Coordinates of C-alpha atoms in Angstrom, one line a residue:
Chain A
X55 CA 11.7 20.0 9.2
X56 CA 9.9 21.7 6.2
X57 CA 7.1 20.0 4.4
X58 CA 8.8 18.5 1.4
X59 CA 5.8 18.8 -0.9
X60 CA 7.8 20.9 -3.4
X61 CA 10.0 17.9 -3.9
X62 CA 7.1 15.8 -4.7
X63 CA 5.6 18.4 -7.0
X64 CA 9.0 18.8 -8.8
X65 CA 9.0 15.1 -9.6
X66 CA 5.4 15.4 -10.9
X67 CA 2.9 12.7 -11.5
X68 CA 4.4 9.7 -13.1
X69 CA 2.1 9.7 -16.2
X70 CA 4.3 7.8 -18.6
X71 CA 5.0 5.1 -16.0
X72 CA 1.3 4.5 -15.2
X73 CA 0.1 4.1 -18.7
X74 CA -0.9 0.5 -19.4
X75 CA 1.8 -1.2 -21.4
X76 CA 0.0 -1.2 -24.9
X77 CA 2.4 -0.1 -27.7
X78 CA 5.1 1.0 -25.4
X79 CA 8.1 2.8 -26.9
X80 CA 10.1 5.7 -25.9
X81 CA 9.5 8.6 -28.4
X82 CA 12.7 9.4 -30.3
X83 CA 13.7 12.8 -31.4
X84 CA 12.9 13.9 -34.9
X85 CA 15.9 13.0 -37.1
X86 CA 17.9 15.8 -38.8
X87 CA 17.8 16.6 -42.5
X88 CA 21.0 14.8 -43.5
X89 CA 19.6 11.6 -42.0
X90 CA 16.4 12.0 -43.8
X91 CA 18.3 12.5 -47.0
X92 CA 20.1 9.2 -46.4
X93 CA 16.7 7.5 -45.7
X94 CA 15.4 8.8 -49.1
X95 CA 18.4 6.9 -50.7
X96 CA 17.7 3.8 -48.7
X97 CA 14.1 3.7 -49.7
X98 CA 14.8 4.4 -53.4
X99 CA 17.4 1.6 -53.3
X100 CA 14.8 -0.8 -51.7
X101 CA 12.5 -0.3 -54.7
X102 CA 14.3 -2.9 -56.9
X103 CA 14.4 -5.7 -54.3
X104 CA 10.7 -5.1 -53.6
X105 CA 9.9 -5.3 -57.3
X106 CA 11.7 -8.6 -57.3
X107 CA 9.3 -9.8 -54.4
X108 CA 6.2 -8.7 -56.4
X109 CA 7.6 -10.5 -59.4
X110 CA 8.0 -13.6 -57.4
X111 CA 4.4 -13.3 -56.0
X112 CA 3.0 -12.8 -59.5
X113 CA 5.0 -15.7 -60.9
X114 CA 3.8 -17.9 -58.0
X115 CA 0.3 -16.9 -58.8
X116 CA 0.7 -17.6 -62.4
X117 CA 2.2 -21.0 -61.9
X118 CA 0.0 -22.1 -59.0
X119 CA -1.7 -24.6 -61.2
X120 CA 1.6 -26.5 -61.7
X121 CA 3.2 -27.3 -58.3
X122 CA 6.2 -24.9 -58.7
X123 CA 4.1 -22.0 -57.6
X124 CA 3.7 -23.1 -54.1
X125 CA 7.4 -23.0 -53.0
X126 CA 7.8 -19.8 -55.0
X127 CA 5.1 -18.2 -52.8
X128 CA 6.8 -19.5 -49.7
X129 CA 10.1 -18.1 -50.6
X130 CA 8.3 -14.8 -51.5
X131 CA 6.7 -14.5 -48.1
X132 CA 9.9 -15.2 -46.3
X133 CA 11.8 -12.6 -48.5
X134 CA 8.9 -10.1 -48.0
X135 CA 9.2 -10.5 -44.2
X136 CA 12.8 -9.3 -44.4
X137 CA 11.9 -6.4 -46.7
X138 CA 9.0 -5.2 -44.6
X139 CA 11.2 -5.4 -41.5
X140 CA 13.6 -2.8 -43.2
X141 CA 10.6 -0.7 -44.2
X142 CA 9.1 -0.8 -40.6
X143 CA 12.5 0.2 -39.2
X144 CA 12.8 3.3 -41.5
X145 CA 9.1 4.3 -40.9
X146 CA 9.5 3.9 -37.2
X147 CA 12.6 6.1 -37.1
X148 CA 10.8 8.9 -39.1
X149 CA 7.8 8.8 -36.9
X150 CA 9.6 8.4 -33.7
X151 CA 8.0 5.0 -32.8
X152 CA 9.0 1.5 -32.8
X153 CA 6.9 -0.9 -34.8
X154 CA 6.7 -4.6 -33.9
X155 CA 5.2 -7.1 -36.3
X156 CA 3.0 -9.9 -35.1
X157 CA 3.4 -12.8 -37.4
X158 CA 1.9 -16.2 -36.5
X159 CA 4.8 -18.5 -35.5
X160 CA 5.8 -20.6 -38.6
X161 CA 5.5 -24.3 -37.8
X162 CA 8.3 -26.7 -38.7
X163 CA 6.2 -28.9 -40.9
X164 CA 6.1 -29.7 -44.5
X165 CA 5.5 -27.4 -47.4
X166 CA 1.7 -27.5 -47.2
X167 CA 1.6 -26.9 -43.4
X168 CA 3.9 -23.8 -43.7
X169 CA 2.1 -22.5 -46.7
X170 CA -1.3 -22.9 -45.0
X171 CA 0.0 -20.9 -41.9
X172 CA 1.3 -18.2 -44.2
X173 CA -2.1 -18.1 -46.0
X174 CA -4.1 -17.6 -42.8
X175 CA -1.8 -15.1 -41.3
X176 CA -3.2 -11.6 -41.8
X177 CA 0.2 -10.1 -41.1
X178 CA 1.5 -11.9 -44.2
X179 CA -1.4 -10.7 -46.4
X180 CA -0.6 -7.2 -45.2
X181 CA 3.0 -7.8 -46.2
X182 CA 1.8 -8.7 -49.7
X183 CA -0.4 -5.6 -49.9
X184 CA 2.4 -3.5 -48.9
X185 CA 4.7 -4.9 -51.6
X186 CA 2.3 -3.7 -54.2
X187 CA 2.1 -0.3 -52.5
X188 CA 5.9 -0.1 -52.2
X189 CA 6.5 -0.6 -55.9
X190 CA 3.7 1.9 -56.9
X191 CA 2.7 4.8 -54.7
X192 CA 5.5 4.2 -52.1
X193 CA 8.1 4.2 -54.8
X194 CA 6.8 7.5 -56.3
X195 CA 6.7 9.1 -52.7
X196 CA 10.3 8.1 -52.0
X197 CA 11.6 9.1 -55.4
X198 CA 9.8 12.5 -55.1
X199 CA 11.2 12.9 -51.7
X200 CA 14.7 12.2 -52.9
X201 CA 14.2 14.5 -56.0
X202 CA 12.8 17.5 -54.1
X203 CA 15.7 17.3 -51.7
X204 CA 18.0 18.8 -54.2
X205 CA 15.6 21.7 -55.2
X206 CA 16.5 24.5 -52.7
X207 CA 14.6 25.7 -50.8
X208 CA 11.4 23.7 -51.3
X209 CA 13.3 20.5 -50.4
X210 CA 13.7 21.7 -46.7
X211 CA 10.0 21.4 -46.0
X212 CA 8.6 19.3 -48.8
X213 CA 10.9 16.4 -48.6
X214 CA 10.5 15.7 -45.0
X215 CA 6.7 16.1 -45.5
X216 CA 6.7 13.5 -48.3
X217 CA 8.8 11.1 -46.2
X218 CA 6.3 11.5 -43.2
X219 CA 3.5 10.8 -45.7
X220 CA 5.2 7.7 -46.8
X221 CA 5.9 6.6 -43.2
X222 CA 2.2 7.1 -42.2
X223 CA 1.0 5.1 -45.1
X224 CA 3.5 2.4 -44.1
X225 CA 2.2 2.4 -40.6
X226 CA -1.3 2.2 -41.8
X227 CA -0.5 -1.0 -43.8
X228 CA 2.2 -2.9 -41.9
X229 CA 2.2 -1.0 -38.5
X230 CA 1.0 -2.5 -35.2
X231 CA -2.7 -3.3 -35.3
X232 CA -5.2 -2.9 -32.5
X233 CA -5.6 -6.6 -32.4
X234 CA -1.9 -7.1 -31.8
X235 CA -1.9 -4.6 -29.0
X236 CA -4.8 -6.4 -27.5
X237 CA -3.0 -9.7 -27.7
X238 CA -0.1 -8.1 -25.8
X239 CA -2.4 -6.7 -23.3
X240 CA -4.0 -10.2 -22.8
X241 CA -0.5 -11.6 -22.2
X242 CA 0.2 -8.9 -19.6
X243 CA -3.2 -9.5 -17.9
X244 CA -2.7 -13.2 -17.8
X245 CA 0.7 -12.9 -16.3
X246 CA -0.7 -10.4 -13.7
X247 CA -3.5 -12.8 -12.9
X248 CA -1.3 -15.8 -12.4
X249 CA 0.9 -13.9 -10.1
X250 CA -2.1 -12.6 -8.1
X251 CA -3.5 -16.1 -7.8
X252 CA -0.1 -17.4 -6.7
X253 CA 0.3 -14.5 -4.2
X254 CA -3.2 -15.1 -2.6
X255 CA -2.7 -18.9 -2.4
X256 CA 0.6 -18.3 -0.6
X257 CA -1.0 -15.7 1.7
X258 CA -3.7 -18.1 2.6
X259 CA -1.1 -20.8 3.4
X260 CA 0.8 -18.3 5.5
X261 CA -2.4 -17.4 7.4
X262 CA -3.3 -21.0 8.0
X263 CA 0.2 -21.7 9.3
X264 CA 0.2 -18.7 11.5
X265 CA -3.2 -19.6 13.0
X266 CA -2.1 -23.2 13.5
X267 CA 1.2 -22.4 15.2
X268 CA -0.1 -19.3 17.0
X269 CA -3.6 -18.7 18.2
X270 CA -4.7 -22.3 17.9
X271 CA -1.8 -23.6 20.0
X272 CA -2.4 -20.9 22.7
X273 CA -6.0 -21.8 22.9
X274 CA -5.2 -25.6 23.2
X275 CA -2.8 -24.7 26.0
X276 CA -5.4 -22.5 27.6
X277 CA -8.1 -25.3 27.6
X278 CA -5.4 -27.7 29.0
X279 CA -4.5 -25.4 31.8
X280 CA -8.1 -24.8 32.8
X281 CA -8.9 -28.5 32.7
X282 CA -6.0 -29.3 35.0
X283 CA -6.9 -26.4 37.4
X284 CA -10.4 -27.8 37.5
X285 CA -9.0 -31.1 38.6
X286 CA -6.6 -29.7 41.1
X287 CA -9.1 -27.2 42.6
X288 CA -10.3 -29.3 45.5
X289 CA -7.0 -30.9 46.4
X290 CA -4.4 -28.0 45.8
X291 CA -6.1 -24.6 45.2
X292 CA -2.6 -22.9 45.2
X293 CA -1.5 -24.9 42.3
X294 CA -4.9 -24.5 40.5
X295 CA -4.4 -20.7 40.9
X296 CA -1.0 -20.8 39.2
X297 CA -2.6 -22.9 36.3
X298 CA -5.4 -20.3 35.9
X299 CA -2.8 -17.6 35.7
X300 CA -1.1 -19.5 33.0
X301 CA -4.4 -19.9 31.1
X302 CA -4.9 -16.1 31.3
X303 CA -1.4 -15.6 29.8
X304 CA -2.3 -18.1 27.0
X305 CA -5.5 -16.2 26.2
X306 CA -3.4 -12.9 26.1
X307 CA -0.8 -14.4 23.8
X308 CA -3.6 -15.9 21.5
X309 CA -5.2 -12.4 21.2
X310 CA -1.8 -10.8 20.4
X311 CA -1.2 -13.4 17.6
X312 CA -4.7 -12.8 16.1
X313 CA -4.2 -9.1 16.4
X314 CA -1.0 -9.1 14.4
X315 CA -2.5 -11.6 11.9
X316 CA -5.5 -9.2 11.3
X317 CA -3.2 -6.2 10.9
X318 CA -1.5 -8.2 8.1
X319 CA -4.7 -9.1 6.4
X320 CA -6.7 -5.8 6.6
X321 CA -5.6 -3.2 9.2
X322 CA -8.6 -2.2 11.3
X323 CA -7.6 1.5 11.0
X324 CA -7.9 1.2 7.2
X325 CA -11.5 0.1 7.5
X326 CA -12.3 2.7 10.0
X327 CA -10.6 5.8 8.5
X328 CA -9.7 5.0 4.9
X329 CA -6.4 5.5 3.3
X330 CA -5.8 9.1 4.7
X331 CA -6.3 8.0 8.4
X332 CA -4.5 4.7 7.9
X333 CA -1.4 6.4 6.4
X334 CA -1.5 9.0 9.3
X335 CA -1.4 6.0 11.7
X336 CA 1.4 4.4 9.7
X337 CA 3.4 7.6 9.9
X338 CA 2.9 7.8 13.7
X339 CA 4.3 4.3 14.1
X340 CA 7.5 5.2 12.3
X341 CA 10.7 5.8 14.3
X342 CA 11.5 8.9 12.1
X343 CA 9.1 11.9 11.8
X344 CA 6.9 11.5 8.6
X345 CA 5.0 14.3 7.0
X346 CA 1.6 13.1 5.6
X347 CA -0.2 14.8 2.8
X348 CA -3.1 12.8 1.6
X349 CA -5.9 14.4 -0.4
X350 CA -8.6 12.0 -1.7
X351 CA -12.0 13.1 -2.9
X352 CA -13.5 9.8 -2.0
X353 CA -12.3 6.3 -1.0
X354 CA -10.8 4.2 -3.8
X355 CA -12.2 0.8 -4.4
X356 CA -11.4 -1.4 -1.3
X357 CA -9.0 -3.8 -3.0
X358 CA -6.9 -0.9 -4.5
X359 CA -7.1 0.9 -1.2
X360 CA -5.6 -2.0 0.7
X361 CA -3.0 -2.7 -1.9
X362 CA -1.9 0.9 -1.8
X363 CA -1.8 0.9 2.0
X364 CA 0.5 -2.1 2.1
X365 CA 2.6 -0.6 -0.6
X366 CA 3.1 2.6 1.3
X367 CA 3.8 0.7 4.5
X368 CA 6.5 -1.4 2.7
X369 CA 8.2 1.9 1.4
X370 CA 8.0 3.4 4.9
X371 CA 9.5 0.3 6.5
X372 CA 12.4 0.4 3.9
X373 CA 13.0 4.1 4.8
X374 CA 13.2 3.3 8.5
X375 CA 15.2 0.1 8.1
X376 CA 17.6 0.6 5.3
X377 CA 17.9 4.3 4.6
X378 CA 18.7 5.5 8.1
X379 CA 16.2 8.3 7.3
X380 CA 16.0 11.2 9.7
X381 CA 12.8 12.5 8.1
X382 CA 10.3 11.4 5.5
X383 CA 7.1 12.2 3.7
X384 CA 4.1 10.5 2.1
X385 CA 2.0 12.2 -0.6
X386 CA -1.1 10.7 -2.0
X387 CA -3.5 12.1 -4.7
X388 CA -6.3 10.8 -6.9
X389 CA -6.2 12.9 -10.0
X390 CA -6.8 12.2 -13.7
X391 CA -8.1 8.8 -13.0
X392 CA -4.9 7.8 -11.3
X393 CA -4.2 7.0 -7.7
X394 CA -0.6 8.1 -7.0
X395 CA 1.4 7.8 -3.8
X396 CA 4.9 9.0 -3.3
X397 CA 7.0 8.1 -0.4
X398 CA 10.2 9.9 0.2
X399 CA 13.0 10.1 2.8
X400 CA 16.2 11.9 3.4
X401 CA 18.2 8.8 4.0
X402 CA 21.3 7.3 2.3
X403 CA 19.6 6.3 -1.0
X404 CA 20.8 3.6 -3.1
X405 CA 17.5 1.6 -2.9
X406 CA 17.0 -0.9 -5.5
X407 CA 14.3 -3.2 -6.6
X408 CA 15.8 -6.6 -6.1
X409 CA 14.0 -9.8 -7.1
X410 CA 12.3 -11.3 -4.1
X411 CA 12.7 -8.1 -2.2
X412 CA 9.9 -6.0 -0.5
X413 CA 9.6 -3.5 -3.3
X414 CA 9.5 -6.3 -6.0
X415 CA 6.7 -7.8 -4.0
X416 CA 4.8 -4.4 -4.0
X417 CA 5.4 -4.2 -7.7
X418 CA 4.0 -7.7 -8.2
X419 CA 0.9 -6.9 -6.2
X420 CA 0.3 -3.5 -7.8
X421 CA 0.5 -5.3 -11.2
X422 CA -2.8 -6.8 -10.5
X423 CA -4.3 -3.2 -10.7
X424 CA -2.1 -2.3 -13.8
X425 CA -0.1 -0.4 -11.3
X426 CA 3.5 0.6 -11.4
X427 CA 6.2 1.1 -8.9
X428 CA 9.2 3.2 -9.7
X429 CA 12.1 3.9 -7.4
X430 CA 14.4 6.9 -7.5
X431 CA 17.3 6.5 -5.2
X432 CA 20.7 7.9 -6.1
X433 CA 23.5 7.1 -3.8
X434 CA 23.4 9.6 -1.0
X435 CA 19.6 10.1 -1.3
X436 CA 17.0 11.3 -1.3
X437 CA 14.9 8.3 -2.1
X438 CA 11.4 8.6 -3.7
X439 CA 9.2 5.6 -4.3
X440 CA 6.3 6.3 -6.5
X441 CA 3.3 3.9 -6.7
X442 CA 0.6 4.7 -9.3
X443 CA -2.4 2.8 -10.5
X444 CA -5.3 3.6 -12.7
X445 CA -8.5 4.3 -10.6
X446 CA -11.6 5.5 -12.4
X447 CA -13.7 6.4 -9.5
X448 CA -14.3 5.9 -5.8
X449 CA -15.6 2.6 -4.4
X450 CA -19.4 2.9 -3.9
X451 CA -21.6 1.1 -1.4
X452 CA -19.1 0.1 1.3
Chain B
X112 CA -20.2 4.4 40.8
X113 CA -22.6 4.9 37.8
X114 CA -21.4 3.4 34.6
X115 CA -22.6 3.4 31.0
X116 CA -21.3 0.4 29.0
X117 CA -21.2 0.2 25.1
X118 CA -20.4 -3.2 23.7
X119 CA -22.2 -4.9 20.7
X120 CA -21.3 -8.5 21.3
X121 CA -23.8 -9.8 23.9
X122 CA -21.3 -12.4 25.3
X123 CA -18.8 -9.7 26.2
X124 CA -21.5 -7.2 27.2
X125 CA -23.0 -9.6 29.8
X126 CA -19.6 -10.5 31.0
X127 CA -18.6 -6.9 31.5
X128 CA -21.8 -6.2 33.4
X129 CA -21.3 -9.0 35.7
X130 CA -17.7 -8.0 36.3
X131 CA -18.5 -4.4 37.1
X132 CA -21.5 -5.2 39.3
X133 CA -19.3 -7.7 41.2
X134 CA -17.0 -4.7 42.0
X135 CA -19.8 -2.6 43.3
X136 CA -20.4 -0.6 40.2
X137 CA -23.9 0.2 38.9
X138 CA -24.5 -0.2 35.2
X139 CA -27.1 2.4 34.4
X140 CA -27.4 1.6 30.9
X141 CA -25.7 -1.0 28.4
X142 CA -26.0 0.0 24.7
X143 CA -24.9 -1.8 21.6
X144 CA -24.5 1.0 19.0
X145 CA -23.0 4.4 18.4
X146 CA -26.0 6.7 18.4
X147 CA -27.5 5.0 21.4
X148 CA -24.3 5.4 23.3
X149 CA -24.1 9.2 22.5
X150 CA -27.7 9.5 23.8
X151 CA -27.0 7.5 26.9
X152 CA -23.9 9.5 27.8
X153 CA -25.6 12.9 27.6
X154 CA -28.8 11.8 29.3
X155 CA -27.2 9.8 32.2
X156 CA -24.0 11.7 32.6
X157 CA -22.3 8.7 34.3
X158 CA -19.3 8.8 36.5
X159 CA -17.6 6.7 33.8
X160 CA -18.3 5.2 30.5
X161 CA -16.8 1.9 29.2
X162 CA -16.8 1.9 25.4
X163 CA -15.8 -0.6 22.7
X164 CA -14.3 1.2 19.7
X165 CA -16.1 -0.8 17.1
X166 CA -19.9 -0.5 17.2
X167 CA -22.8 -0.7 14.8
X168 CA -24.1 0.7 12.5
X169 CA -20.8 1.2 10.6
X170 CA -18.6 -1.3 12.5
X171 CA -15.8 1.1 12.3
X172 CA -14.6 3.5 15.0
X173 CA -18.3 4.5 15.9
X174 CA -17.7 4.1 19.7
X175 CA -14.6 6.4 19.6
X176 CA -16.5 9.0 17.6
X177 CA -19.5 8.9 20.0
X178 CA -17.1 9.2 22.9
X179 CA -15.4 12.2 21.5
X180 CA -18.7 13.8 20.6
X181 CA -20.1 13.4 24.2
X182 CA -16.9 14.9 25.6
X183 CA -17.4 17.9 23.3
X184 CA -20.8 18.4 25.0
X185 CA -19.7 17.4 28.5
X186 CA -16.0 18.3 28.9
X187 CA -14.1 15.9 31.1
X188 CA -16.7 13.2 30.9
X189 CA -14.6 10.2 32.0
X190 CA -14.4 7.6 29.2
X191 CA -12.5 4.3 29.0
X192 CA -12.2 3.0 25.5
X193 CA -11.7 -0.6 24.9
X194 CA -10.4 -2.1 21.7
X195 CA -9.1 -5.3 20.1
X196 CA -6.2 -3.3 18.8
X197 CA -4.7 0.1 19.8
X198 CA -3.8 2.9 17.4
X199 CA -1.6 5.8 18.4
X200 CA -3.8 7.9 16.1
X201 CA -6.8 7.2 18.3
X202 CA -4.8 7.7 21.5
X203 CA -3.8 11.1 20.3
X204 CA -7.4 12.0 19.4
X205 CA -8.7 10.9 22.9
X206 CA -5.9 12.9 24.6
X207 CA -6.2 15.9 22.4
X208 CA -9.0 17.5 24.6
X209 CA -6.3 17.6 27.2
X210 CA -8.7 17.4 30.2
X211 CA -7.9 13.9 31.5
X212 CA -10.4 11.3 32.5
X213 CA -9.4 9.2 29.5
X214 CA -8.6 5.5 29.2
X215 CA -7.5 3.5 26.1
X216 CA -6.9 -0.1 26.7
X217 CA -6.7 -3.4 24.8
X218 CA -9.6 -5.7 25.6
X219 CA -7.1 -8.3 26.7
X220 CA -6.5 -6.3 29.8
X221 CA -10.0 -7.1 31.0
X222 CA -8.6 -10.5 32.0
X223 CA -6.5 -8.9 34.7
X224 CA -9.6 -7.9 36.7
X225 CA -7.9 -6.1 39.6
X226 CA -5.9 -3.9 37.2
X227 CA -8.9 -3.3 35.0
X228 CA -11.1 -2.1 37.8
X229 CA -8.3 0.0 39.1
X230 CA -8.0 1.6 35.6
X231 CA -11.8 2.3 35.6
X232 CA -11.6 3.9 39.0
X233 CA -8.6 6.0 38.0
X234 CA -10.4 7.3 34.8
X235 CA -13.5 8.0 36.8
X236 CA -11.5 10.3 39.1
X237 CA -10.1 12.2 36.2
X238 CA -6.9 10.1 35.7
X239 CA -5.5 8.5 32.6
X240 CA -5.2 4.8 31.7
X241 CA -3.1 4.3 28.6
X242 CA -2.3 0.8 27.4
X243 CA 1.3 -0.2 27.7
X244 CA 1.2 -1.0 23.9
X245 CA 0.4 2.7 23.2
X246 CA 3.4 3.6 25.3
X247 CA 5.7 1.2 23.8
X248 CA 4.7 2.5 20.3
X249 CA 5.3 6.0 21.5
X250 CA 8.7 5.1 22.8
X251 CA 9.8 3.6 19.5
X252 CA 10.1 7.2 18.1
X253 CA 12.5 7.9 21.0
X254 CA 14.9 5.2 20.0
X255 CA 17.7 7.6 19.1
X256 CA 18.6 11.3 19.4
X257 CA 16.1 11.8 22.2
X258 CA 16.6 12.8 25.9
X259 CA 14.7 9.6 26.6
X260 CA 17.9 7.6 25.7
X261 CA 19.7 9.3 28.6
X262 CA 17.4 7.7 31.1
X263 CA 18.6 4.7 33.2
X264 CA 16.7 1.4 32.7
X265 CA 15.0 1.9 36.0
X266 CA 14.0 5.4 35.1
X267 CA 12.7 4.2 31.7
X268 CA 10.6 1.6 33.5
X269 CA 9.2 4.4 35.8
X270 CA 8.6 6.6 32.6
X271 CA 6.6 3.8 31.1
X272 CA 4.4 3.3 34.2
X273 CA 3.9 7.0 34.6
X274 CA 2.8 7.4 30.9
X275 CA 0.2 4.6 31.5
X276 CA -1.2 6.8 34.2
X277 CA -0.2 5.0 37.4
X278 CA 0.1 6.9 40.6
X279 CA 3.4 7.0 42.6
X280 CA 1.9 4.5 45.0
X281 CA 0.8 2.1 42.1
X282 CA 4.3 2.5 40.5
X283 CA 5.9 1.7 43.7
X284 CA 3.8 -1.4 44.2
X285 CA 4.4 -2.6 40.6
X286 CA 8.2 -2.2 40.9
X287 CA 8.5 -3.4 44.5
X288 CA 10.2 -0.2 45.7
X289 CA 9.2 2.5 48.1
X290 CA 7.1 5.6 47.0
X291 CA 10.0 7.8 47.9
X292 CA 12.3 6.0 45.6
X293 CA 9.7 6.4 42.8
X294 CA 9.5 10.1 43.6
X295 CA 13.3 10.5 43.3
X296 CA 13.2 8.7 39.9
X297 CA 10.4 11.0 38.6
X298 CA 12.3 14.0 39.7
X299 CA 15.4 12.8 37.8
X300 CA 13.3 11.9 34.8
X301 CA 11.6 15.4 34.6
X302 CA 15.1 16.9 34.8
X303 CA 16.5 14.9 32.0
X304 CA 13.5 15.5 29.7
X305 CA 13.5 19.2 30.6
X306 CA 9.9 19.1 31.8
X307 CA 8.3 21.3 34.5
X308 CA 7.8 19.3 37.6
X309 CA 4.1 18.9 38.3
X310 CA 2.6 18.1 41.7
X311 CA -0.7 17.0 40.3
X312 CA -0.6 13.4 39.1
X313 CA -3.0 13.8 36.2
X314 CA -1.3 16.9 34.8
X315 CA 2.0 15.1 35.1
X316 CA 0.7 12.2 33.0
X317 CA -0.5 14.4 30.4
X318 CA 2.7 16.3 30.3
X319 CA 4.7 13.0 29.8
X320 CA 2.3 11.8 27.1
X321 CA 2.5 15.0 25.2
X322 CA 6.3 14.9 25.4
X323 CA 6.4 11.3 24.1
X324 CA 3.9 12.0 21.4
X325 CA 5.8 15.0 20.1
X326 CA 8.7 12.8 19.2
X327 CA 12.4 13.5 19.5
X328 CA 12.7 16.3 16.8
X329 CA 10.6 18.9 18.5
X330 CA 10.8 22.4 17.0

């Protein structure tokens, strides 16, 4: 078979998939002029409701001395939240992004508790600031944009420009903040950490059980057989001989158990030869011929190297077991601070990531490295599993 | 028979020395690391070397590398490699020089002393001793769409023994049949696999191993 590297190159490195999930949103196409015209109208129509919000705020501030101001404020911030959501939505469409707001959750307490929460929420304060922007500069921008639309031909370029300017200002005031992105990042990391800890705890339990039921049991049997043989030796050398043969068999079985256990923890060939050699060895062990193309300038950090090895092993096992593949290939590169592996086969396709399945397990383990796993497997094949993880440099001092 | 031994664990090294000496072999030097092994092999030029794959200083495949380097300098130097695990990749590297006198066995096999000593003698005389696990890994690739599937169960068994490096007499003894019957099976196997019949046992083993290693989809 031919070396299917072209297929790998055609797919290209999975850049979008490997980016850490910060402010993730698929970029939308730039809207057409009629749509922009429509939005100008929407923005202009929103001016009056926004002015009402500003009036509420000012009225609340004016009457804060008397108690009536406080509920007024609370109504104003709730109303503002609805308004800014509309503004965010329009600005997001113009810029081709999707903004999410990060308000503090509003507690279900009395008036003061709710008001205090609103007072300490930076997102609410930015809403207030935006209301003042929207009735002054924002309003002039949107009115100008609507007005210039009718002046042919300047409207063709000036009006969209003004709209973008407005959208950029909106993003600056009520768009996603770095802090919010960090919060989301922390959430992702916490989730990944929990899964990693769960996974390693489960692995340790499995190893303990395997040792207990496997090698330890065989060694106990071995000791028993030798003890009995020792006893029988003077009286019945023939029987002692048989027991010693049994003991030897037990030692062989114990070694075999330990060997398979060690392979599951850290394959010796990976320690010896790194990812390139270990993938080569994996390919040799497959029932179908597998082309290997691994080019790494240096060895990745040991934990990532090991995770990547097991991910590739799982993908290859899937090819052999489920895809009825007649041929396959593995392609590994470390470029642009990303370690990428692609595993493909010419099998029946239709591979899916099912919860609790092997590939889902791979994805869970790669998540600990901010890694991603994507499966492209149309019915009828071919199947390509792409595993990527950020990897700044090689592992030093091993 | 003069033997160089490379094993870093003292317990196993002493055991192996005792075992080899008990069978009339002379251990000219026992070393515990890769560089010392290469030096010992090139200075002593032993009849056979028994080498552990994993050795200091790197504790990776130091022993294998030293063995391959020594055979670069002294072609055909008989070397029996022992390991806690077998890798087809390493078997292929050892066999790639194609001159025989190579063994690659799991350490477990040492416990069957008679067979282990027989394997050392076979390697020392230019023969081959491949671990049954290597052979079974190779055979996985011939599960389907390979001439190997057309062999009878008896012939498959003979093929396995032959790939391990056993002589006709040894195969006959292992299968409790006559040497003549083994010869007939081998003739039939070579016919089905479309291999040239070889009179020389060592060349025959290497041909079979090369066939199995190439896989069923040979160009």
